């Protein structure tokens, strides 16, 4: 029998911010962009959640819900460092660790010869003590139930601190555990599927588990059959060691005021490409698709993309992104949001070159720049050629104070 | 011109010279093969202006003369003819070649031989004599490492250095270097440093055949050409102008880890690994682990997201620290293909610095290969 752990760091960004600034403890605060800059909530403290604040909500709306909300700008390089540390701790329990996001992982601890609850407590204690971060765990016989168990356990928590929950579903009891939960708790059931299921008289996972596979297949196709499987607590996906590879990496920027300033737009593209290539370097990835996203003042949003042979060259990605921008911005409309992304990601295996010292030199420069940024912040180091544009921008913003 | 030759000799001669044909040239005559009577033999020549190949075959000459005919038509025709005598007769007025063999009469429209570019004649007195079987082996051991990248012409060539009785050939594509040293049968008193297109050297090996007669190499002064000559065939090639990279500075002086394999066993393992690796990025990870009290175990693993994965264990002898290093398996296989000793030595310092393959007990050949970077 397998024993699978799902671990999730509780309000991860907020927990890190509390470590940095203990005065935030117990307060209503949110990590994300500032409301003046049309920012969005990335993570919010449990105290703020009591007011109905949740992640992905516009910061201005969050402040309307919770007027005392303290907003904290995120420092993603710091979060990455913490995340690395947590994953390193997890790997001491088993090599079968599958990282699924910056703050989430599955562990296959079937071969660890102590009880499920004991191992869960051991993992939680180590993460609490060594990384000083709260975390919640769900433990069950497969990934599906472990994850749902964890969500359920965290959901039971009420208060201003962190859940630091541990929920174990005993083998054989999966279907019982799932029976009374709403169908929305299942992976793959979004609002649309949930409302269609509701129309069919299916509101709990238990209802779904005993529904006729034929009917489900007719209504939802193959997905319908999988839903019935899942509702019965059946899932045989293994834990893939290593981080599950991201399918795409992207970043967006919303301008505080819609802009038609070409220099500013290009500067943003360059900055985002820098961040993206840094993340690609962290994960040793190359991309074969570059895309840009533009949202005009009227919220109409367009994306444009281009394929290239797999690359992690910052200059090339920037060139491609800017050439896409040139095409898309032919009408010079005011831009509300600009985003750049890469996809078609693959792990790098590079044939090293005997003479191409230039390439190796560049690689060393990028690696060093990435290191410095992780330690001292995003914009502390940049190429001389980017300095000019930054300076011009600064001068202009000084001339026209907001 | 009216000559009679055997179909076999004509077909063989054409197969040699047709490698120098330039089928899509703007100069139509370069798509043709030159047929000319030459001191009692029939001469066949073709050139793409970078390389010219000539071959002489025995012929019964009734009338001297010369003509060029489109290579493709003529080669296809000759190869379809029965193994009998072929009579070639040119009709000068219309520049047409009449080919007659058995019951076949074919007229092929040609171009005047005057339009065919002149091919230099070597001064054989001034040549360096090369043992055919040795020189062919040397060529085979280096040319595969030359680049096919047209952006860097120098790397498409092989550096040939001759110093009195010492001869060396070196080729590199930036990822690997093949170095083969050899000796000439006698002192030449000559010194040459040439970059010869790898392709021309491969063709030189072909025209030399399996003859016992030496291949004579001539470098006409200040013409930027090299000529390889045997009694029955000759190849002229332009040399590549430029500086060959300083390969000696790249070659490590010493290595920490030395692994000795059975050459056929490692080659077989590489061929097996390549079946999976070729679907990915050709990477094979080589894990050299010491085995207590016994020979080392070397595990080759290849992985492809779509096809699957493969692990092959090869016995080896290890001296020095254990090692994990990744290579392009094609590079390993191509080098092993030209190593003729029963054992082969792999030497390396680290997973990101050049490694070397060389035949055990033979200092004449060294193959440097750069590893791949993997996670």
XYZ file of C-alpha atoms in Angstrom:
777
model
C 0.000 0.000 0.000
C 1.285 3.473 -0.776
C 1.471 6.317 1.675
C 1.407 9.704 -0.024
C 1.883 13.039 1.706
C 0.648 16.310 0.271
C 2.409 19.263 1.867
C 1.382 22.872 1.433
C 3.077 25.847 3.092
C 0.418 27.891 4.893
C -0.059 31.370 3.391
C 3.522 30.978 2.279
C 4.413 34.523 1.176
C 2.733 35.955 4.283
C 4.533 33.520 6.569
C 7.882 34.594 5.078
C 6.944 38.265 5.481
C 6.054 37.637 9.134
C 9.486 36.110 9.630
C 11.026 39.273 8.200
C 8.796 41.604 10.140
C 7.343 40.057 13.321
C 5.119 43.115 13.799
C 2.905 41.743 11.037
C 2.019 38.722 13.146
C -1.731 38.315 13.576
C -2.440 41.450 11.515
C -4.547 41.749 8.403
C -2.034 42.019 5.598
C -1.603 40.973 2.006
C 1.394 40.458 -0.234
C 0.938 41.882 -3.711
C 0.987 44.979 -5.868
C -0.090 48.327 -4.492
C -3.695 49.458 -5.071
C -2.480 52.706 -6.732
C -0.721 50.541 -9.275
C -3.758 48.335 -9.855
C -2.024 45.543 -7.937
C -3.422 42.110 -7.192
C -3.283 40.044 -3.967
C -0.722 37.218 -4.248
C -1.218 35.913 -0.725
C -3.042 37.170 2.358
C -2.835 36.475 6.067
C -5.473 34.339 7.768
C -6.649 37.416 9.667
C -7.356 39.115 6.340
C -9.145 36.028 5.044
C -11.716 36.516 7.809
C -12.769 39.667 5.926
C -13.227 37.773 2.697
C -9.903 38.782 1.171
C -8.431 36.084 -1.039
C -5.575 35.740 -3.497
C -5.959 36.962 -7.086
C -8.340 39.684 -5.885
C -7.544 43.272 -6.973
C -5.809 44.979 -4.064
C -8.218 47.932 -4.188
C -11.154 45.566 -3.656
C -9.289 43.847 -0.803
C -8.862 47.211 0.913
C -12.563 47.962 0.512
C -13.335 44.664 2.265
C -10.722 45.167 4.959
C -9.884 48.852 5.398
C -6.998 48.170 7.821
C -5.277 45.874 5.350
C -1.497 46.348 5.304
C -0.030 45.781 1.858
C 3.444 44.316 1.489
C 5.276 44.222 -1.840
C 6.455 40.687 -2.597
C 10.093 39.614 -2.736
C 9.996 36.548 -4.897
C 13.681 35.766 -4.808
C 13.438 35.445 -1.044
C 10.400 33.154 -1.365
C 12.342 30.994 -3.793
C 15.158 30.645 -1.288
C 12.734 29.544 1.418
C 11.091 27.147 -0.991
C 14.474 25.579 -1.833
C 15.148 25.138 1.843
C 11.795 23.424 2.484
C 12.265 21.055 -0.458
C 15.743 20.180 0.820
C 14.246 19.265 4.189
C 11.583 17.103 2.512
C 14.216 15.256 0.496
C 15.789 14.114 3.741
C 12.731 11.937 4.342
C 12.602 10.366 0.899
C 14.029 10.937 -2.555
C 10.508 10.611 -3.946
C 9.566 14.282 -3.646
C 7.559 15.895 -6.414
C 7.484 19.649 -6.154
C 4.337 20.953 -7.822
C 4.702 24.642 -7.112
C 6.776 27.041 -5.048
C 4.906 26.022 -1.868
C 3.473 22.585 -2.572
C 4.856 19.066 -2.908
C 3.921 15.404 -2.878
C 6.051 12.843 -1.050
C 5.855 9.101 -1.445
C 6.751 7.808 2.017
C 5.542 4.219 1.447
C 9.024 2.932 2.198
C 9.439 4.843 5.446
C 8.689 2.332 8.133
C 6.699 4.346 10.642
C 3.014 5.142 10.817
C 1.428 7.757 8.568
C 0.587 10.161 11.382
C 4.058 9.838 12.920
C 5.812 10.590 9.657
C 3.465 13.527 9.045
C 4.275 14.933 12.475
C 7.988 14.409 11.894
C 7.894 16.276 8.579
C 5.806 19.093 9.999
C 8.086 19.502 13.017
C 11.207 19.605 10.857
C 9.755 22.246 8.523
C 8.480 24.283 11.513
C 11.798 24.120 13.352
C 14.341 24.285 10.554
C 12.700 26.680 8.122
C 10.431 28.348 10.697
C 7.433 28.107 8.412
C 3.978 26.676 9.131
C 2.806 23.911 6.827
C -0.223 21.680 6.448
C -0.158 18.049 5.429
C -2.653 15.622 4.036
C -1.788 11.926 4.102
C -3.588 9.149 2.246
C -3.056 6.191 -0.052
C -2.845 8.317 -3.196
C -2.197 11.847 -4.429
C -5.826 12.719 -5.009
C -7.059 11.909 -1.518
C -3.922 13.320 0.152
C -4.478 16.678 -1.532
C -8.202 16.778 -0.749
C -7.515 15.730 2.830
C -5.056 18.595 3.177
C -7.478 21.150 1.724
C -10.157 19.817 4.062
C -7.890 19.970 7.129
C -6.823 23.534 6.370
C -10.417 24.509 5.711
C -11.388 23.521 9.253
C -9.033 26.130 10.649
C -10.391 29.362 12.083
C -8.288 32.071 13.669
C -5.520 34.605 13.106
C -2.488 32.286 13.102
C -1.721 29.507 10.641
C -3.515 26.150 10.348
C -0.374 23.968 10.515
C -2.894 21.160 10.010
C -2.298 17.425 9.686
C -5.070 15.293 8.200
C -4.687 11.545 7.756
C -7.125 9.397 5.779
C -6.698 5.761 6.714
C -6.316 3.334 3.853
C -9.674 1.835 2.948
C -11.543 4.849 4.288
C -11.025 7.068 1.228
C -14.564 6.797 -0.121
C -16.006 7.376 3.341
C -13.872 10.444 3.809
C -14.844 11.907 0.454
C -18.530 11.041 0.634
C -19.870 14.176 2.279
C -17.529 16.688 0.677
C -18.937 18.951 -2.047
C -17.999 17.964 -5.606
C -16.039 21.216 -5.903
C -13.382 19.676 -3.638
C -12.396 17.285 -6.422
C -9.622 18.224 -8.803
C -10.962 19.101 -12.164
C -14.368 20.260 -10.939
C -14.671 23.968 -11.543
C -17.754 26.174 -11.174
C -19.154 25.157 -14.576
C -18.857 21.414 -14.032
C -20.185 21.829 -10.500
C -23.324 23.593 -11.679
C -23.941 21.001 -14.409
C -23.500 18.255 -11.809
C -25.866 20.099 -9.520
C -28.512 20.133 -12.255
C -28.087 16.357 -12.429
C -28.762 16.161 -8.700
C -25.123 15.527 -7.805
C -23.801 17.823 -5.089
C -21.480 15.706 -2.960
C -18.586 13.486 -3.934
C -20.637 10.619 -2.515
C -23.423 11.341 -5.045
C -20.847 11.331 -7.797
C -19.292 8.074 -6.615
C -22.555 6.154 -7.048
C -23.658 7.880 -10.264
C -23.867 5.795 -13.413
C -20.635 5.863 -15.427
C -22.744 5.672 -18.595
C -24.586 8.870 -17.786
C -21.382 10.586 -16.780
C -19.677 9.482 -19.988
C -22.582 10.812 -22.055
C -22.463 14.171 -20.277
C -18.730 14.718 -19.809
C -16.967 12.166 -22.036
C -13.752 10.603 -20.760
C -13.510 13.235 -18.006
C -16.824 11.967 -16.659
C -15.427 8.469 -16.172
C -12.357 9.870 -14.438
C -14.572 11.922 -12.142
C -16.385 8.774 -10.996
C -13.019 7.052 -10.409
C -11.784 10.010 -8.399
C -15.031 10.280 -6.440
C -14.398 6.709 -5.323
C -10.982 7.766 -4.091
C -9.159 5.923 -6.858
C -6.036 7.521 -8.324
C -2.918 5.661 -9.383
C -0.674 8.494 -10.513
C 2.819 7.980 -9.082
C 4.887 10.655 -7.370
C 7.408 11.876 -9.931
C 10.618 12.845 -8.184
C 11.961 16.229 -9.162
C 9.945 19.324 -9.688
C 7.157 18.877 -12.123
C 8.245 20.968 -15.014
C 6.399 24.160 -15.622
C 4.643 24.363 -18.978
C 5.184 28.065 -19.315
C 6.714 30.979 -17.484
C 5.236 34.415 -17.759
C 5.006 37.714 -16.012
C 2.751 40.698 -16.489
C 2.822 44.329 -15.572
C -0.212 46.577 -15.164
C 0.578 50.235 -15.662
C -0.756 52.599 -12.989
C -1.979 54.810 -15.834
C -2.600 53.495 -19.356
C 0.386 54.371 -21.470
C 1.373 55.010 -25.072
C 4.985 55.669 -24.134
C 6.964 53.330 -26.358
C 10.145 53.659 -24.314
C 8.296 52.694 -21.147
C 6.675 49.698 -22.819
C 9.977 48.449 -24.172
C 11.618 48.966 -20.810
C 8.906 46.761 -19.252
C 9.447 44.059 -21.870
C 13.172 44.077 -21.136
C 12.590 43.922 -17.395
C 10.103 41.060 -17.650
C 12.367 39.134 -20.038
C 15.187 39.532 -17.520
C 13.036 38.046 -14.784
C 11.771 35.242 -16.998
C 15.222 34.196 -18.178
C 16.367 34.261 -14.579
C 13.586 31.844 -13.663
C 14.443 29.704 -16.688
C 18.048 29.617 -15.558
C 16.997 28.583 -12.053
C 15.174 25.601 -13.478
C 17.686 25.031 -16.284
C 15.029 25.366 -18.942
C 15.009 26.467 -22.519
C 11.975 27.792 -24.328
C 10.846 27.380 -27.902
C 7.885 29.756 -27.851
C 7.930 33.435 -26.926
C 4.661 35.279 -26.478
C 3.488 38.694 -25.486
C 0.185 39.855 -24.097
C -1.222 43.349 -24.400
C -4.364 44.648 -22.745
C -5.696 47.879 -24.172
C -7.461 50.559 -22.156
C -10.861 48.997 -23.005
C -9.732 45.664 -21.486
C -9.553 43.989 -24.867
C -6.592 41.620 -24.573
C -4.486 40.213 -27.365
C -1.640 37.705 -27.349
C 0.917 37.141 -30.053
C 3.454 34.336 -30.129
C 6.365 33.080 -32.121
C 8.337 29.839 -32.220
C 12.080 29.633 -32.234
C 14.609 26.883 -31.722
C 14.953 26.144 -28.013
C 16.867 28.918 -26.314
C 17.562 30.529 -22.968
C 19.360 33.504 -24.437
C 17.996 36.633 -22.806
C 18.891 38.877 -25.727
C 17.223 36.610 -28.254
C 14.051 36.269 -26.197
C 13.981 40.034 -25.762
C 14.405 40.546 -29.517
C 11.559 38.158 -30.281
C 9.305 39.725 -27.661
C 10.021 43.209 -28.973
C 9.421 42.181 -32.571
C 6.043 40.727 -31.511
C 5.354 43.970 -29.729
C 6.214 45.938 -32.885
C 3.594 43.990 -34.829
C 0.937 44.132 -32.142
C 1.358 47.791 -31.325
C 1.057 49.078 -34.864
C -1.954 51.202 -33.912
C -0.241 52.688 -30.853
C -3.286 52.289 -28.635
C -2.981 53.044 -24.914
C -1.766 49.945 -23.072
C -3.125 48.945 -19.683
C -1.170 45.736 -19.201
C 1.834 44.184 -20.863
C 3.026 40.640 -20.355
C 5.746 38.431 -21.747
C 5.818 34.653 -21.482
C 7.757 31.682 -22.742
C 6.482 28.170 -23.400
C 7.593 24.985 -25.097
C 9.962 24.486 -22.199
C 12.539 21.735 -22.193
C 15.379 20.778 -19.893
C 18.704 21.977 -21.115
C 21.296 19.452 -22.131
C 23.920 21.502 -23.780
C 26.779 20.190 -25.801
C 29.688 22.084 -24.303
C 31.936 23.730 -26.813
C 35.710 23.542 -26.889
C 36.305 27.109 -27.964
C 33.171 29.039 -27.454
C 34.575 30.828 -24.457
C 32.215 33.687 -25.232
C 29.146 31.581 -24.493
C 30.617 30.247 -21.278
C 31.575 33.754 -20.277
C 27.997 34.965 -20.853
C 26.652 32.033 -18.892
C 28.883 32.986 -15.972
C 27.681 36.582 -16.180
C 24.022 35.484 -16.144
C 24.628 33.075 -13.268
C 26.395 35.731 -11.230
C 23.709 38.315 -11.963
C 21.040 35.831 -10.927
C 22.872 35.118 -7.674
C 23.211 38.798 -6.867
C 19.536 39.427 -7.621
C 18.446 36.569 -5.380
C 20.476 37.988 -2.529
C 20.017 41.725 -2.923
C 16.862 42.249 -4.958
C 15.677 42.366 -8.502
C 16.993 45.562 -10.002
C 20.283 46.001 -8.192
C 22.268 44.729 -11.155
C 21.655 45.213 -14.833
C 23.523 45.592 -18.088
C 25.029 48.971 -18.884
C 22.979 49.174 -22.063
C 19.780 48.984 -20.009
C 20.969 51.773 -17.722
C 20.292 54.478 -20.282
C 16.612 53.639 -20.652
C 16.193 53.353 -16.927
C 17.809 56.707 -16.363
C 15.591 58.379 -18.943
C 12.543 56.875 -17.321
C 13.591 58.076 -13.910
C 14.236 61.560 -15.183
C 10.858 61.673 -16.777
C 9.058 60.454 -13.703
C 10.899 63.148 -11.721
C 9.751 65.814 -14.140
C 6.157 64.634 -13.924
C 5.611 63.576 -10.352
C 2.512 61.403 -10.092
C 37.112 10.928 -80.943
C 36.396 7.252 -81.256
C 37.324 4.924 -78.410
C 36.271 1.535 -77.118
C 36.306 0.721 -73.388
C 34.758 -1.960 -71.181
C 31.453 -1.123 -69.541
C 32.809 -2.101 -66.071
C 35.869 0.156 -66.266
C 33.824 3.033 -67.605
C 31.204 2.635 -64.849
C 33.881 2.444 -62.149
C 35.704 5.522 -63.512
C 32.489 7.485 -63.662
C 31.617 6.524 -60.071
C 34.921 8.065 -58.946
C 34.774 11.325 -60.875
C 31.064 12.013 -60.506
C 31.690 13.006 -56.840
C 33.178 16.251 -58.178
C 30.164 17.121 -60.326
C 28.393 20.383 -59.582
C 24.852 19.527 -60.701
C 23.238 22.875 -59.960
C 25.991 25.206 -61.039
C 25.342 28.343 -63.042
C 28.073 27.118 -65.356
C 26.396 24.287 -67.327
C 29.671 22.585 -68.239
C 30.293 21.821 -64.543
C 27.374 19.376 -64.644
C 29.232 17.521 -67.385
C 31.936 14.937 -67.366
C 34.898 15.406 -69.688
C 35.877 12.482 -71.896
C 39.220 12.847 -73.645
C 41.814 10.589 -75.173
C 45.084 10.880 -73.258
C 48.241 8.985 -74.251
C 46.548 5.729 -75.098
C 43.911 5.874 -72.333
C 40.514 7.501 -71.920
C 40.503 10.313 -69.384
C 37.346 11.122 -67.394
C 37.254 14.411 -65.448
C 34.750 16.330 -63.404
C 35.060 19.475 -61.345
C 33.025 21.799 -59.152
C 35.848 24.364 -59.212
C 36.746 23.534 -55.598
C 37.728 19.997 -56.364
C 38.487 18.144 -59.600
C 38.705 14.393 -59.987
C 40.260 12.691 -62.966
C 40.422 9.017 -63.733
C 42.116 7.180 -66.595
C 40.874 3.885 -67.986
C 42.311 1.542 -70.610
C 40.873 2.152 -74.073
C 41.276 1.153 -77.669
C 41.672 4.491 -79.426
C 40.779 4.781 -83.074
C 40.549 8.551 -83.199
C 41.806 11.164 -80.696
C 39.430 13.826 -79.380
C 37.456 15.192 -76.441
C 33.880 16.089 -75.485
C 31.839 16.778 -72.353
C 28.441 15.176 -71.712
C 25.873 15.694 -68.933
C 27.043 13.525 -66.101
C 23.661 12.342 -64.881
C 22.498 11.115 -68.289
C 25.788 9.482 -69.116
C 26.266 7.792 -65.712
C 22.699 6.433 -65.705
C 23.070 5.171 -69.237
C 26.416 3.439 -68.655
C 25.220 1.750 -65.497
C 22.223 0.371 -67.427
C 24.343 -1.066 -70.227
C 25.349 -4.743 -70.420
C 28.877 -5.735 -69.339
C 30.287 -5.502 -72.839
C 32.523 -3.195 -74.828
C 31.252 0.347 -75.165
C 32.204 2.460 -78.159
C 32.167 6.224 -77.728
C 32.139 8.290 -80.876
C 31.726 12.037 -80.938
C 30.063 13.930 -83.719
C 32.007 17.173 -83.599
C 29.644 19.246 -85.698
C 26.749 18.804 -83.339
C 28.710 18.211 -80.111
C 26.947 14.903 -79.737
C 28.346 11.693 -78.250
C 27.234 8.438 -79.753
C 27.316 5.604 -77.230
C 27.171 2.134 -78.690
C 27.038 -1.011 -76.619
C 25.513 -4.298 -77.782
C 22.174 -3.426 -79.320
C 22.038 0.022 -77.732
C 22.802 3.178 -79.732
C 22.323 6.424 -77.824
C 23.203 9.959 -78.861
C 23.820 12.347 -75.994
C 24.032 16.075 -76.565
C 27.175 17.517 -75.058
C 29.182 20.707 -74.680
C 32.491 21.489 -76.400
C 35.476 20.212 -74.387
C 37.116 23.642 -74.815
C 34.648 25.047 -72.310
C 35.728 22.645 -69.601
C 37.927 24.362 -66.980
C 41.615 23.459 -67.288
C 42.831 21.077 -64.611
C 46.380 21.651 -63.291
C 49.000 19.035 -63.993
C 51.182 18.151 -60.996
C 54.955 18.039 -61.026
C 55.314 14.570 -59.551
C 59.058 15.010 -58.929
C 58.135 17.466 -56.222
C 55.674 15.176 -54.459
C 55.500 13.447 -51.105
C 54.876 9.751 -51.300
C 52.209 8.377 -48.957
C 51.516 4.740 -48.093
C 47.926 4.205 -49.232
C 46.627 1.958 -46.464
C 48.209 4.069 -43.682
C 47.028 7.327 -45.160
C 43.502 6.011 -45.682
C 43.326 4.948 -42.049
C 44.534 8.386 -40.945
C 41.884 10.078 -43.067
C 39.174 7.828 -41.720
C 40.219 8.616 -38.155
C 39.966 12.383 -38.464
C 37.588 13.556 -41.185
C 34.412 12.603 -39.293
C 35.334 15.164 -36.630
C 35.385 18.030 -39.120
C 32.478 20.449 -39.098
C 29.740 20.576 -41.708
C 28.917 24.152 -40.742
C 29.448 26.331 -43.797
C 29.682 29.387 -41.591
C 33.119 28.264 -40.406
C 34.996 27.023 -43.483
C 38.240 26.437 -41.582
C 36.534 23.786 -39.459
C 35.299 22.031 -42.600
C 38.925 21.285 -43.291
C 41.593 18.988 -41.929
C 44.869 20.478 -40.804
C 47.711 18.545 -42.404
C 51.215 19.133 -41.165
C 54.290 17.570 -42.687
C 57.690 17.986 -41.141
C 60.333 15.920 -42.862
C 59.142 12.368 -42.171
C 56.409 13.312 -39.683
C 52.845 13.701 -40.783
C 49.812 14.721 -38.746
C 46.129 15.222 -39.500
C 43.787 17.160 -37.195
C 40.074 17.922 -37.522
C 37.662 19.613 -35.146
C 34.097 20.877 -35.205
C 34.368 22.793 -31.953
C 32.964 19.933 -29.893
C 35.615 17.284 -30.526
C 39.115 17.075 -31.934
C 40.627 14.121 -33.752
C 44.421 14.070 -33.872
C 46.289 11.398 -35.810
C 50.043 11.322 -36.105
C 51.942 9.206 -38.587
C 55.291 8.712 -40.195
C 56.298 8.800 -43.824
C 58.379 5.980 -45.219
C 61.416 8.208 -45.701
C 62.754 11.678 -45.036
C 61.214 14.236 -47.393
C 63.053 17.356 -46.312
C 59.744 19.147 -46.763
C 57.552 21.124 -44.460
C 53.875 21.833 -45.175
C 50.984 23.208 -43.180
C 47.754 22.962 -45.142
C 44.033 23.000 -44.466
C 42.468 20.520 -46.855
C 38.676 20.226 -47.137
C 37.626 17.056 -45.278
C 35.481 16.118 -48.237
C 38.435 16.220 -50.606
C 40.454 13.992 -48.289
C 37.634 11.444 -48.187
C 37.577 11.453 -51.967
C 41.364 11.124 -52.071
C 41.006 7.997 -49.956
C 38.461 6.676 -52.428
C 40.513 7.298 -55.562
C 43.537 5.676 -53.923
C 41.562 2.434 -53.782
C 43.388 -0.568 -52.354
C 46.476 -0.190 -54.425
C 49.994 -1.069 -53.242
C 51.299 1.794 -55.285
C 51.861 4.936 -53.173
C 49.682 8.027 -53.382
C 51.751 11.059 -54.356
C 50.828 14.380 -52.837
C 51.946 17.552 -54.589
C 51.551 21.099 -53.311
C 52.256 23.399 -56.268
C 53.962 26.515 -54.909
C 51.692 29.481 -54.119
C 48.634 28.199 -55.932
C 46.503 27.352 -52.894
C 45.975 23.826 -54.185
C 46.880 20.275 -53.315
C 46.995 17.369 -55.740
C 46.793 13.662 -54.930
C 47.968 11.426 -57.711
C 47.954 7.701 -58.475
C 48.664 6.105 -61.840
C 44.970 5.805 -62.633
C 43.387 8.724 -60.819
C 44.080 12.214 -59.593
C 42.355 14.696 -57.341
C 42.990 18.428 -57.196
C 41.535 20.434 -54.345
C 41.583 24.058 -53.350
C 43.079 24.563 -49.912
C 41.120 26.387 -47.235
C 42.520 29.779 -46.426
C 42.521 30.781 -42.769
C 43.895 30.014 -39.360
C 43.217 26.623 -37.915
C 42.270 26.937 -34.220
C 45.018 26.381 -31.694
C 43.875 22.891 -30.754
C 46.957 22.089 -28.711
C 46.050 24.664 -26.078
C 42.680 22.961 -25.593
C 44.032 19.456 -25.137
C 44.443 18.696 -21.429
C 47.945 17.743 -20.324
C 46.821 15.294 -17.694
C 43.733 13.450 -16.564
C 42.529 12.343 -13.142
C 40.260 9.466 -14.088
C 41.293 6.778 -16.524
C 38.880 4.038 -17.572
C 39.882 1.154 -19.829
C 37.178 -0.625 -21.826
C 37.005 -3.393 -24.334
C 36.528 -1.412 -27.536
C 33.833 -3.662 -29.051
C 31.952 -3.837 -25.727
C 31.841 -0.065 -25.325
C 30.953 0.427 -28.977
C 28.099 -2.056 -28.665
C 26.830 -0.331 -25.519
C 26.945 3.050 -27.262
C 25.014 1.699 -30.246
C 22.365 0.328 -27.899
C 22.134 3.556 -25.912
C 21.921 5.607 -29.090
C 18.632 3.928 -30.053
C 16.955 5.708 -27.151
C 19.250 8.741 -26.951
C 18.762 9.776 -30.575
C 15.112 10.545 -29.858
C 16.167 13.022 -27.184
C 19.184 15.239 -27.445
C 21.600 12.332 -27.973
C 22.720 12.485 -24.363
C 24.143 9.430 -22.679
C 25.184 9.699 -19.070
C 28.209 7.616 -18.190
C 28.491 6.633 -14.565
C 31.829 5.096 -13.662
C 31.691 3.369 -10.288
C 34.463 1.384 -8.645
C 33.432 -2.136 -7.689
C 34.870 -3.609 -4.512
C 37.786 -5.854 -5.353
C 36.785 -6.253 -8.961
C 36.663 -4.381 -12.229
C 34.739 -1.125 -12.391
C 31.129 -0.966 -13.457
C 30.286 1.635 -16.012
C 26.638 2.382 -16.473
C 25.496 4.118 -19.636
C 22.036 5.582 -19.402
C 19.981 7.251 -22.049
C 16.587 8.779 -21.725
C 14.057 10.219 -24.070
C 10.832 11.733 -22.883
C 8.878 10.144 -25.692
C 10.635 6.846 -26.316
C 11.717 5.552 -22.926
C 14.953 4.927 -21.149
C 17.831 2.544 -21.339
C 20.567 1.422 -18.980
C 23.555 -0.601 -20.086
C 26.370 -1.826 -17.871
C 29.870 -2.320 -19.278
C 32.848 -3.790 -17.424
C 35.916 -1.626 -17.277
C 39.102 -0.993 -15.337
C 39.196 2.248 -13.383
C 42.135 4.175 -12.087
C 41.553 7.437 -10.282
C 38.366 8.865 -8.807
C 34.892 7.773 -9.904
C 33.171 9.925 -12.462
C 29.815 10.878 -13.843
C 29.945 12.505 -17.232
C 27.520 12.971 -20.099
C 28.320 12.812 -23.785
C 26.665 13.096 -27.126
C 26.540 9.367 -27.803
C 27.002 9.910 -31.525
C 30.391 11.485 -30.821
C 31.454 8.491 -28.720
C 30.237 5.999 -31.291
C 31.938 7.758 -34.212
C 35.253 7.848 -32.360
C 34.991 4.205 -31.279
C 34.189 3.225 -34.861
C 37.697 4.252 -35.926
C 39.620 2.814 -32.987
C 41.071 -0.483 -34.076
C 42.801 -1.741 -30.911
C 41.068 -4.325 -28.677
C 40.991 -1.886 -25.749
C 40.180 1.773 -25.562
C 40.986 4.286 -22.823
C 38.706 7.093 -21.722
C 40.384 9.804 -19.705
C 38.651 12.738 -18.031
C 39.068 15.337 -15.305
C 35.562 16.606 -14.622
C 32.069 16.474 -16.026
C 32.475 19.813 -17.802
C 36.003 19.674 -19.180
C 37.360 17.916 -22.283
C 37.723 14.134 -22.109
C 39.900 11.947 -24.290
C 39.412 8.622 -26.033
C 42.480 6.833 -27.331
C 43.411 3.327 -28.396
C 45.164 1.435 -25.575
C 48.860 1.017 -26.337
C 48.859 3.302 -29.359
C 49.924 6.926 -29.078
C 49.261 7.823 -32.672
C 45.562 8.639 -32.229
C 43.861 10.934 -29.738
C 40.259 11.979 -29.805
C 39.175 14.827 -27.530
C 35.473 15.144 -26.879
C 33.666 17.813 -24.942
C 30.994 16.508 -22.557
C 27.374 17.636 -22.442
C 25.909 19.609 -19.625
C 22.856 17.925 -18.106
C 21.028 18.292 -14.834
